[in-house]
mmCIF file of C-alpha atoms in Angstrom:
data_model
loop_
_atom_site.group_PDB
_atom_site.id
_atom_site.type_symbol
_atom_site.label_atom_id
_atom_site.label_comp_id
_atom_site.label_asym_id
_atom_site.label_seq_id
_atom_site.Cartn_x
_atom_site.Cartn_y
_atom_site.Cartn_z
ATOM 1 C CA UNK A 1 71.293 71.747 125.385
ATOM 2 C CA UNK A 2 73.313 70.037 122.475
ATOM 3 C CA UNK A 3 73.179 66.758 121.850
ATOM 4 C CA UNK A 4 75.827 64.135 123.610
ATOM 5 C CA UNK A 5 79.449 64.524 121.833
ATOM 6 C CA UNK A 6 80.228 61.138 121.049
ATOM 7 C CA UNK A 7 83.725 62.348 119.685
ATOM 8 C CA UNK A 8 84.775 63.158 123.727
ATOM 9 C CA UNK A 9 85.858 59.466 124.108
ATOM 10 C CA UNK A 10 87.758 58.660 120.818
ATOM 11 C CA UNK A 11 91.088 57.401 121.088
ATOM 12 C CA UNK A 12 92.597 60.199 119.045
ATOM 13 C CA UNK A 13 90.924 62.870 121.868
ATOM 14 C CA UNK A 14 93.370 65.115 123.775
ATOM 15 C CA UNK A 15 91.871 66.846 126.425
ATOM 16 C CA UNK A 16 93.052 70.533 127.669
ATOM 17 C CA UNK A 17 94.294 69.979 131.327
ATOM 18 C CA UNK A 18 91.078 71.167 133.737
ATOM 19 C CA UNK A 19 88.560 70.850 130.706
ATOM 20 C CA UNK A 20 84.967 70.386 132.763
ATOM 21 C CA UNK A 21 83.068 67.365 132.015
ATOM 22 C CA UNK A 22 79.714 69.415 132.163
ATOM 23 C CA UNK A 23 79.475 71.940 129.183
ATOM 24 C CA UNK A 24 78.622 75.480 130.962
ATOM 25 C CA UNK A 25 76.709 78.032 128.259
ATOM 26 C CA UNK A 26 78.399 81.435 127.629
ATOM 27 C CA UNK A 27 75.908 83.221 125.333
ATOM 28 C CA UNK A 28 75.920 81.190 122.512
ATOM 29 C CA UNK A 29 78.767 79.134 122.925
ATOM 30 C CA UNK A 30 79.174 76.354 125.158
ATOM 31 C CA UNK A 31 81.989 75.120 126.889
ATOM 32 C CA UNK A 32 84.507 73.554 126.354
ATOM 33 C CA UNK A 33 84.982 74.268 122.656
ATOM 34 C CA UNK A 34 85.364 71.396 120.793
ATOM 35 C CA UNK A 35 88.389 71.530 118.504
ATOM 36 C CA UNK A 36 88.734 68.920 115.577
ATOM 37 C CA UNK A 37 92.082 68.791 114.100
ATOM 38 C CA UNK A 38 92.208 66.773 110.985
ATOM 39 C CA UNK A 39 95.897 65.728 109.640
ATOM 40 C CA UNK A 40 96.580 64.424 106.336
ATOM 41 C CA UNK A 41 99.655 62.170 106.924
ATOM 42 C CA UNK A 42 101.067 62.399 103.153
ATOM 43 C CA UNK A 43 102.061 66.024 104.557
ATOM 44 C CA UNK A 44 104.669 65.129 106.194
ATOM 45 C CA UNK A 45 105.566 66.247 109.607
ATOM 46 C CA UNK A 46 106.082 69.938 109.128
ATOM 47 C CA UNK A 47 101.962 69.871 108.568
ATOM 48 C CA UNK A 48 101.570 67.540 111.667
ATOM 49 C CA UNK A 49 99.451 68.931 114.461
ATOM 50 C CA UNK A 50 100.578 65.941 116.489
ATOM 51 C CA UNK A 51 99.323 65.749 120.161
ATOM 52 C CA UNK A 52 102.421 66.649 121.909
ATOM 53 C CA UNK A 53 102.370 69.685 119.790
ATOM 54 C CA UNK A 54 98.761 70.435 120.629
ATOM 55 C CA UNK A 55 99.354 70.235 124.571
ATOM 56 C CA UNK A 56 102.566 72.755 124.259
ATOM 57 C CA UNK A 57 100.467 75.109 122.454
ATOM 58 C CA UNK A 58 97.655 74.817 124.955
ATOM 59 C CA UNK A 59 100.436 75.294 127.380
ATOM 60 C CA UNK A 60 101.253 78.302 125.833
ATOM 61 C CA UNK A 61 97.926 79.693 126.210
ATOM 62 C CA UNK A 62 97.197 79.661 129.705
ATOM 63 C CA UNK A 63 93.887 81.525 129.473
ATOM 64 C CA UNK A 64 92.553 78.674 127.333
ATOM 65 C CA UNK A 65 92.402 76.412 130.392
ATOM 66 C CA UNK A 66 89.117 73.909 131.106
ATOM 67 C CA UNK A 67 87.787 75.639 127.763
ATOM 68 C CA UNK A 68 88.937 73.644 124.820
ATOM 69 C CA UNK A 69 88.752 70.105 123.913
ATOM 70 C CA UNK A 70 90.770 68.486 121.076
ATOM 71 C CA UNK A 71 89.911 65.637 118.874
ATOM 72 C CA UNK A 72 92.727 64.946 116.536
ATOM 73 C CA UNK A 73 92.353 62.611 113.368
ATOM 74 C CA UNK A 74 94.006 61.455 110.976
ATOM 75 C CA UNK A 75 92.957 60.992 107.000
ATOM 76 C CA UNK A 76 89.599 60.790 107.993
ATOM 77 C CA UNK A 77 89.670 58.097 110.603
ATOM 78 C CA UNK A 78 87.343 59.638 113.251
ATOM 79 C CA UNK A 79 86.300 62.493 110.897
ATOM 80 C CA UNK A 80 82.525 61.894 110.539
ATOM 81 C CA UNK A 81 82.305 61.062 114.481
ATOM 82 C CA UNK A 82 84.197 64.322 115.345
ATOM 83 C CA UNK A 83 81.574 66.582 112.986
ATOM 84 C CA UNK A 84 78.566 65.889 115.067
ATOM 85 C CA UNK A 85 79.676 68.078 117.857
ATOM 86 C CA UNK A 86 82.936 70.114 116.703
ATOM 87 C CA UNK A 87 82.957 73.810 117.185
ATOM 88 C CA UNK A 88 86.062 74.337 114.991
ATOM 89 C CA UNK A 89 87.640 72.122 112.167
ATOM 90 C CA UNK A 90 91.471 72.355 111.685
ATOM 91 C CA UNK A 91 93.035 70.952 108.488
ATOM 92 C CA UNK A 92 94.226 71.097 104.963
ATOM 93 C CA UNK A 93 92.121 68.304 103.515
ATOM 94 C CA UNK A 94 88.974 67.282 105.017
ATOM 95 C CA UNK A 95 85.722 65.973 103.358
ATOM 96 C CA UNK A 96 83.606 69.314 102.621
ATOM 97 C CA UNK A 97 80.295 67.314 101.180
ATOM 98 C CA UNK A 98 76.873 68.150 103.355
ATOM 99 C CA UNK A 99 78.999 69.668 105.867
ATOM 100 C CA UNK A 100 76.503 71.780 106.998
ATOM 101 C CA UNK A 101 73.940 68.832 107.642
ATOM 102 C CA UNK A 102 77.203 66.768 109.093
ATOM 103 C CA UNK A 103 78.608 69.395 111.839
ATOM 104 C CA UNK A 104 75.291 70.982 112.817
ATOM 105 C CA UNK A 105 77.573 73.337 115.612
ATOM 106 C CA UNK A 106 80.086 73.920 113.146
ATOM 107 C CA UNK A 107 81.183 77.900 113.394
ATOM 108 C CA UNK A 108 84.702 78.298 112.342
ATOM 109 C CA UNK A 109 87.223 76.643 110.212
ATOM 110 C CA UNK A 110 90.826 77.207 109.848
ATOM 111 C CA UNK A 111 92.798 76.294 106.838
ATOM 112 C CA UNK A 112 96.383 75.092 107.333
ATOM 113 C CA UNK A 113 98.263 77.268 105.231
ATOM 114 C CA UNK A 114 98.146 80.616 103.266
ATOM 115 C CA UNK A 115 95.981 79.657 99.759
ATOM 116 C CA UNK A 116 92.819 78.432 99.909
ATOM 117 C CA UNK A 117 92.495 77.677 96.357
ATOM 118 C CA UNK A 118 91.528 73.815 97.239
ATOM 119 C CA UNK A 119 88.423 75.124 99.092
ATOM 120 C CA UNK A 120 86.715 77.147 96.918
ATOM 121 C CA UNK A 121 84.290 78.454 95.886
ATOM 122 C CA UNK A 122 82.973 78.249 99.654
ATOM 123 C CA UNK A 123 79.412 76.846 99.101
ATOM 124 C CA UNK A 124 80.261 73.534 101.654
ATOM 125 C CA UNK A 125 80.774 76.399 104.279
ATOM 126 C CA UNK A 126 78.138 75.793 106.747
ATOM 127 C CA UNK A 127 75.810 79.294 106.888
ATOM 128 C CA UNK A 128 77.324 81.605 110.064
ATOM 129 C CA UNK A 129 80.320 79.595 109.739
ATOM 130 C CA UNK A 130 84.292 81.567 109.034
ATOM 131 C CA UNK A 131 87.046 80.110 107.075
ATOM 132 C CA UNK A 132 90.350 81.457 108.413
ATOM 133 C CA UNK A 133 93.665 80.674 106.895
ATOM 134 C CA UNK A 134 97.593 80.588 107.862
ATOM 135 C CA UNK A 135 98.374 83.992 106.254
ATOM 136 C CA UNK A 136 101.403 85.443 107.880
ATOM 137 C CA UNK A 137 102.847 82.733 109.990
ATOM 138 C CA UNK A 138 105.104 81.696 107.121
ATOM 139 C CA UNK A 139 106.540 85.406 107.761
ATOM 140 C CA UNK A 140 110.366 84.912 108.935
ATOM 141 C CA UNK A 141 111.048 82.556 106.566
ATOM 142 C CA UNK A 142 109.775 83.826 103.752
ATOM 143 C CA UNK A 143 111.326 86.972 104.379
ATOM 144 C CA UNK A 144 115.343 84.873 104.438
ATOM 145 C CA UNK A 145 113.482 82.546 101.411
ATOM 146 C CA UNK A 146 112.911 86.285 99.334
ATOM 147 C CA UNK A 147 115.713 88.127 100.475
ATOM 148 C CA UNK A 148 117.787 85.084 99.125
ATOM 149 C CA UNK A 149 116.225 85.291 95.907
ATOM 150 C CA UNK A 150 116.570 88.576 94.913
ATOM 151 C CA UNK A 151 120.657 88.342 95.620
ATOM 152 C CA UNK A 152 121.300 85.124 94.488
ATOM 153 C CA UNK A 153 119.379 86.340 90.905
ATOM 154 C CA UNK A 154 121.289 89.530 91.621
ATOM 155 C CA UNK A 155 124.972 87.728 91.830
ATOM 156 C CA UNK A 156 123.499 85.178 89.020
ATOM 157 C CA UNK A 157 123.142 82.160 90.560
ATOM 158 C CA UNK A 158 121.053 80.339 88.153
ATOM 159 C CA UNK A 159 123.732 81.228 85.669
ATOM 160 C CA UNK A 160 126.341 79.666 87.875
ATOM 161 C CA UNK A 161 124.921 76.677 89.353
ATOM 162 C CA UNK A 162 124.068 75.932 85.370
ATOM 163 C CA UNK A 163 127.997 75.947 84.684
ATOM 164 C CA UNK A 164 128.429 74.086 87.574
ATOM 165 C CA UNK A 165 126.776 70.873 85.944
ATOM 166 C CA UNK A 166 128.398 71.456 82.712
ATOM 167 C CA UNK A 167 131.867 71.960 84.419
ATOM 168 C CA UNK A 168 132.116 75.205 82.680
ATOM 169 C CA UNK A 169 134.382 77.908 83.685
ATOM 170 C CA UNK A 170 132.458 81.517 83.291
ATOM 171 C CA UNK A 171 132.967 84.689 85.652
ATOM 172 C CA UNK A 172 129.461 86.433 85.845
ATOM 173 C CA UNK A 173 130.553 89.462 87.861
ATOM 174 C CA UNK A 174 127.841 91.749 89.232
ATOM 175 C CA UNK A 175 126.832 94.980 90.860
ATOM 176 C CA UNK A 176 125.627 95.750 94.511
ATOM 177 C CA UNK A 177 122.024 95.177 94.807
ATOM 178 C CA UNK A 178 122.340 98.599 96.173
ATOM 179 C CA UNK A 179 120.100 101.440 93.755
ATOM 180 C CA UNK A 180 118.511 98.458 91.744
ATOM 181 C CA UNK A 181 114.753 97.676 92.215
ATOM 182 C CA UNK A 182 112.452 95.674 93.189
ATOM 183 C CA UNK A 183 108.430 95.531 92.212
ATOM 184 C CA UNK A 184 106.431 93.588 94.763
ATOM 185 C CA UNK A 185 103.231 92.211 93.234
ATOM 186 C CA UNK A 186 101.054 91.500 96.170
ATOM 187 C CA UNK A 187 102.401 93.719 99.150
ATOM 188 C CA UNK A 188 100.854 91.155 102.102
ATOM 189 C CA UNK A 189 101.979 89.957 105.085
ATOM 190 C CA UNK A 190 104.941 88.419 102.451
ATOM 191 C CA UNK A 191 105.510 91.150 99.896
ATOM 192 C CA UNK A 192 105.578 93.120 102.708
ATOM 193 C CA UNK A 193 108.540 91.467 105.003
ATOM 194 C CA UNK A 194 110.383 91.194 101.474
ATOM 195 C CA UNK A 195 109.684 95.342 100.710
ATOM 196 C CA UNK A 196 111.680 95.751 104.262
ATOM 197 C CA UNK A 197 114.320 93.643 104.014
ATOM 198 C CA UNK A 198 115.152 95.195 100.079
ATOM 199 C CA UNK A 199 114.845 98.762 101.182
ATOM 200 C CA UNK A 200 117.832 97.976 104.058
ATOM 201 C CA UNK A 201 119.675 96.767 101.364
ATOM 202 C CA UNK A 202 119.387 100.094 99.701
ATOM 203 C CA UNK A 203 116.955 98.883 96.750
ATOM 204 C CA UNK A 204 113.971 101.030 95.547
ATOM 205 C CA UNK A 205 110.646 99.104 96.267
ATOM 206 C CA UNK A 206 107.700 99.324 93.867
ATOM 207 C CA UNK A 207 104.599 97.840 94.965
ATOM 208 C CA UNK A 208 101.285 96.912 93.492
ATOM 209 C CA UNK A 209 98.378 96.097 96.214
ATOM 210 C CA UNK A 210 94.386 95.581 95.361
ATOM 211 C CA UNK A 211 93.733 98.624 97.199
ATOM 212 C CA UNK A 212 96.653 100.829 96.292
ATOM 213 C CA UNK A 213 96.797 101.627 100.100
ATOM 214 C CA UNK A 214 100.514 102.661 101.120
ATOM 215 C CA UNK A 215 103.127 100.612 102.808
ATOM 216 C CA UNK A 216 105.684 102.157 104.964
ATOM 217 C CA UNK A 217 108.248 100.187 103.765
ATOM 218 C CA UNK A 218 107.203 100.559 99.625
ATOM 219 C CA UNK A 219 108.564 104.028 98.049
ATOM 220 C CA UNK A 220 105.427 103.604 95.220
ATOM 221 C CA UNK A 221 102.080 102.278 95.549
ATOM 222 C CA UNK A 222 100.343 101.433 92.621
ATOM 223 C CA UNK A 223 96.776 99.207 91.845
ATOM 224 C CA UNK A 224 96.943 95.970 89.790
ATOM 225 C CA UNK A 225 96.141 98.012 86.585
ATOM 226 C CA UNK A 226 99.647 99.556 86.457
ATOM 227 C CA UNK A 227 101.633 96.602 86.009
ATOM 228 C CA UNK A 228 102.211 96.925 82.626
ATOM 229 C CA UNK A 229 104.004 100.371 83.099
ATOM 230 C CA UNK A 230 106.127 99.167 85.790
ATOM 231 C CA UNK A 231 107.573 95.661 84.607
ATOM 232 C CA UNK A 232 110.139 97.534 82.690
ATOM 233 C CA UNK A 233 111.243 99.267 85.236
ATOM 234 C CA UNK A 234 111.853 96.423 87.669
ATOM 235 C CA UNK A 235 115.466 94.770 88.148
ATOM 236 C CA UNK A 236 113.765 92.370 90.587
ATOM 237 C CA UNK A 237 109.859 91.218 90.358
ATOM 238 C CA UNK A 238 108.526 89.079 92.807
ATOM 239 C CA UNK A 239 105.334 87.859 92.882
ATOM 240 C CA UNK A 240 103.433 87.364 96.422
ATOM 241 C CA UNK A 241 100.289 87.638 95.534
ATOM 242 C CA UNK A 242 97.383 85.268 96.146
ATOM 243 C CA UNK A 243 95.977 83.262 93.158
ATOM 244 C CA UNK A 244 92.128 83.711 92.594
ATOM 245 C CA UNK A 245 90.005 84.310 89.095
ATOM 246 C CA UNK A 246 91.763 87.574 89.144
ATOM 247 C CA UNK A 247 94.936 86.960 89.375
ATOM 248 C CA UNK A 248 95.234 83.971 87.140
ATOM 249 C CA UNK A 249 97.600 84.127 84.284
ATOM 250 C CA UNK A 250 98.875 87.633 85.754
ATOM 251 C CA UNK A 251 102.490 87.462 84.116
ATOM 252 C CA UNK A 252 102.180 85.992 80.742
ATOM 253 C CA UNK A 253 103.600 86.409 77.549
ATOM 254 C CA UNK A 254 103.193 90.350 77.034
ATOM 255 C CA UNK A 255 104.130 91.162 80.818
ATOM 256 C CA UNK A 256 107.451 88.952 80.187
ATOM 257 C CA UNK A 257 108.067 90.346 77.083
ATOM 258 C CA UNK A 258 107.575 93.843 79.089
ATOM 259 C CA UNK A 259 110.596 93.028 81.718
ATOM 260 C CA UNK A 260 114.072 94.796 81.178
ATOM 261 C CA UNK A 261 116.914 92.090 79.553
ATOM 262 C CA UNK A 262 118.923 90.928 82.552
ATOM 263 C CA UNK A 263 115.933 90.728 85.074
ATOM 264 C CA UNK A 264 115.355 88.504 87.399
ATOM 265 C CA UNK A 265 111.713 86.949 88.059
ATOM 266 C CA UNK A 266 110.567 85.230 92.106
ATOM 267 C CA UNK A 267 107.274 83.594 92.101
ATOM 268 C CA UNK A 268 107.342 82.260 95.250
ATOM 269 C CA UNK A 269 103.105 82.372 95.163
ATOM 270 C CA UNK A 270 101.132 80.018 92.800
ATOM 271 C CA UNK A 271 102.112 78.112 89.882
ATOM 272 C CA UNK A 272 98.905 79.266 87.653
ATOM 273 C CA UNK A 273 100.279 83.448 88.581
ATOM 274 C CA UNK A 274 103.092 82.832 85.923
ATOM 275 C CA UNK A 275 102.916 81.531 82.468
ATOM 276 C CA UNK A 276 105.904 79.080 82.430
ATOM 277 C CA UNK A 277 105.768 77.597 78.627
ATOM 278 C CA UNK A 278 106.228 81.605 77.902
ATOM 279 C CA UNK A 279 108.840 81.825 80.818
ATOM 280 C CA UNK A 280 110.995 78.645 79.049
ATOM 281 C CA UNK A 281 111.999 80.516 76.291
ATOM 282 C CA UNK A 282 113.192 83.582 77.780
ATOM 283 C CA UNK A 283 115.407 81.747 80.260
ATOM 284 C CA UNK A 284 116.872 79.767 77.138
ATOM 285 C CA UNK A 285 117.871 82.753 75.840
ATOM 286 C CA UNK A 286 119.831 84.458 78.839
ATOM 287 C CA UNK A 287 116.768 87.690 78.270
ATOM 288 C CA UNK A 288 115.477 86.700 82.065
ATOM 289 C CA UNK A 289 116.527 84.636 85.197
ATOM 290 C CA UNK A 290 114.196 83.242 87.123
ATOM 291 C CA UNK A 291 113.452 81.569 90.675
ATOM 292 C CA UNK A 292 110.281 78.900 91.363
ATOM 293 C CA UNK A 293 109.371 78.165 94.503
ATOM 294 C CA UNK A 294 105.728 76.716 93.412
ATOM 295 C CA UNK A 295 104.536 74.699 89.972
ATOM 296 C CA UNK A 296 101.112 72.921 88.646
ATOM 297 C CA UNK A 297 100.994 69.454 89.059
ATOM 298 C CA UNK A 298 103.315 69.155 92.085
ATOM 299 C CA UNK A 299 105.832 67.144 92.485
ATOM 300 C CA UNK A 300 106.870 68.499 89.290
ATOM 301 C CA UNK A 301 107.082 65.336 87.188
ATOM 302 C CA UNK A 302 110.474 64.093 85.875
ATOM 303 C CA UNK A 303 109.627 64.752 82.883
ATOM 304 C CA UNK A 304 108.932 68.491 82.837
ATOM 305 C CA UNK A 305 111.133 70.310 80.759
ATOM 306 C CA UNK A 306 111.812 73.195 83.641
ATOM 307 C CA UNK A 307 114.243 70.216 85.268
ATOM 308 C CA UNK A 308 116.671 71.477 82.341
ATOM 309 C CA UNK A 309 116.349 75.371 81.537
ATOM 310 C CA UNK A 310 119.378 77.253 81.905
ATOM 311 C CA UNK A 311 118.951 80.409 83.816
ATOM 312 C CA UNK A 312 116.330 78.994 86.844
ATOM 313 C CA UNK A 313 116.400 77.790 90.522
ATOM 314 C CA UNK A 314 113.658 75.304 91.116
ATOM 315 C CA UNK A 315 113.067 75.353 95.017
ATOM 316 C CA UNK A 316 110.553 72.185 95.415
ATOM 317 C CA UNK A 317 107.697 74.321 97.444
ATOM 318 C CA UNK A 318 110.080 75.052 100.422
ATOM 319 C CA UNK A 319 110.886 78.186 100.789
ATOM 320 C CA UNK A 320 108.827 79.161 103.832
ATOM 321 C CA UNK A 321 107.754 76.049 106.227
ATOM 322 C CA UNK A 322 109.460 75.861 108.532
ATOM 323 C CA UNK A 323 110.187 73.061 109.363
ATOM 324 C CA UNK A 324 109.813 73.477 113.741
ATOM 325 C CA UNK A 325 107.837 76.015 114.012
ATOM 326 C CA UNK A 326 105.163 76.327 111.307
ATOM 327 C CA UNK A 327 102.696 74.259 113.154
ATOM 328 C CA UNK A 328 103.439 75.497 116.118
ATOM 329 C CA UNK A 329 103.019 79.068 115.374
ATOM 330 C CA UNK A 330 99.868 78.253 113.580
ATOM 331 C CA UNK A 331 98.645 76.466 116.536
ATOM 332 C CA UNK A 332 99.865 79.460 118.560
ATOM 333 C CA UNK A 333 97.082 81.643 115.814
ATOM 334 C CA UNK A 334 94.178 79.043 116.484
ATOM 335 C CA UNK A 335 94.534 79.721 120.310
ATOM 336 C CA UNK A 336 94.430 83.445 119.872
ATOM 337 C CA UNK A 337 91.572 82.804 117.919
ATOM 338 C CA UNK A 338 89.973 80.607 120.520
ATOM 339 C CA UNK A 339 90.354 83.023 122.659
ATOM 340 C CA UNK A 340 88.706 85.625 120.714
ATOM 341 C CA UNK A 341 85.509 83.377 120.202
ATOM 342 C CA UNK A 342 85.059 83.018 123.437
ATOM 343 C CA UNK A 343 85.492 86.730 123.868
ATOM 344 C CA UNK A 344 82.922 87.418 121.089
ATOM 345 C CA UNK A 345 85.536 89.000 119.017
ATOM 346 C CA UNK A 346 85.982 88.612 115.380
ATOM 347 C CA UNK A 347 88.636 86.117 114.407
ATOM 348 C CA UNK A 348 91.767 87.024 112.914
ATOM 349 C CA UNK A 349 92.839 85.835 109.087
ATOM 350 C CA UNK A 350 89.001 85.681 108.485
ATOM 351 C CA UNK A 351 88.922 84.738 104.311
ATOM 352 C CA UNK A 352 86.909 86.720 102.697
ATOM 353 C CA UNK A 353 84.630 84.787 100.224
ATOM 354 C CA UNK A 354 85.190 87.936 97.485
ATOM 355 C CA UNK A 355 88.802 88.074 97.139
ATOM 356 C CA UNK A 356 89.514 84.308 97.811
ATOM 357 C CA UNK A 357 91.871 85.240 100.372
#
């Protein structure tokens, strides 16, 4: 039997309704699970796995009943106490050192959110433990954040919002979206929702994928290699794909130079996927149009000279948190995946320590 978990009276616990006081073995895993959740206030309240939304979520999972029991923190406060007997670790930012010596029960560990950049490489990863991440529950609103993107660079937005604060008068007609097209780099659970969306807007959808594997909603598939081929044939690029060793750097100087005059450039991803001291001068010159959703440091200081191109939309790392539901519906993912442990199932959004993703 494990040892006593001190963390079961912290002032910070929430307790599933029903949980049993006395632990019952099933296999390998006892009961109830012990679930630390570890919230980094400087979030903000979209990140907040607060305890009211904790007990809806539980709510929501009926099946989870007497089988879970929450500790909730906050910037460390009860961390260390919480490690000697958690299960599962919940967060974005959580000390990682001798974690395997410091949660000796520790099997599973869910990131709060999509890239997982912070965490790697995953040597603090306790042996037999999984790192899971947030992949896909930004899905609804990134697909309204994307579709926006593409038409507001397709009825030249940057262009006019950039008149706008000079008090210039210019008419920048345009075309229908309708025929032009779009190259998804990084057809995911995002590229993906953005592929469907353009295609009932009539737009042909190029994709580019790791494994080249088709997408029912993508009229080409095509591995990372051919990028360089199909830049020029893009109206629209967005890039949605995850940043790891592979990836860094992806559109540079050469691939920018490579895009067709007029087009229009998302990266709604990672700031290190685009090289923006090459982007600057193409957006001075009217050749491209761009919209950033994500930059290196962030904020992105005052004095950066982005704040002042012509010819970009800088959306401050927004475009797809919502602000209700995103840690609700990841909740809503943990408890699935609680459920699956218990089942003996593998978990879902498993990170895979190859692909950093």
């Amino acid at each position: 039997m494990r040892a006593a978990r001190s963390a079961a009276s912290g002032k910070n616990d929430t307790v599933s309704p029903g949980a049993p006081r006395i632990r019952v073995n099933t296999g390998k895993l006892e009961l109830p699970i012990h679930l630390h959740v570890e919230n980094s206030r400087d979030l903000g309240q979209v990140f907040q796995a607060t305890p009211k939304r904790i007990k809806q979520a539980l709510a929501r999972h009926p099946r989870l009943a007497g089988k879970v029991k929450v500790t909730i923190g906050y910037d460390g406060d009860i961390y260390a106490r919480a490690m000697r007997t958690a299960d599962v670790l919940f967060g974005w930012r959580f000390d990682r050192a001798g974690l395997a010596e410091r949660a000796p029960h520790l099997r599973w560990v869910h990131a709060h959110g999509a890239g997982i950049n912070h965490l790697m490489p995953l040597d603090w990863l306790p042996p037999g433990a999984v790192l899971t991440n947030s992949r896909g529950v930004h899905g609804e609103k990134a697909d309204e954040y994307t579709l926006m993107a593409i038409l507001m660079l397709n009825n030249r937005m940057p262009r006019i919002m950039n008149n706008q604060s000079r008090a210039h008068w210019e008419q920048p007609f345009s075309s229908s979206v309708s025929g032009k097209t779009l190259l998804v780099v990084g057809v995911g659970h995002i590229g993906g929702g953005a592929a469907k969306w353009a295609k009932r807007f009539g737009m042909k959808v190029i994709g580019i994928r790791r494994t080249g594997r088709p997408h029912r909603h993508v009229d080409e598939m095509h591995i990372p290699a051919a990028l360089p081929k199909l830049l020029a044939r893009a109206d629209f690029v967005l890039i949605a794909t995850p940043h790891t060793k592979d990836t860094h750097q992806l559109i540079g100087r050469q691939e920018l130079d490579l895009m067709k005059p007029g087009a229009g450039l998302i990266n709604y991803s990672r700031a290190q996927l685009v090289d923006y001291e090459a982007l600057a001068p193409k957006l001075r010159r009217g050749e491209l149009s761009a919209i950033l959703d994500v930059f290196d440091p962030e904020p992105l200081p005052r004095s950066s000279p982005l704040w002042k191109l012509p010819n970009v939309i800088i959306t401050p790392h927004c475009s797809s948190d919502d602000a209700e539901r995103y840690t609700p519906k990841t909740l809503d993912l943990i408890c699935r995946n609680l459920e699956r442990l218990i089942a003996g199932k593998s978990l879902l959004n498993r990170v895979s320590p190859q692909y950093q993703y």
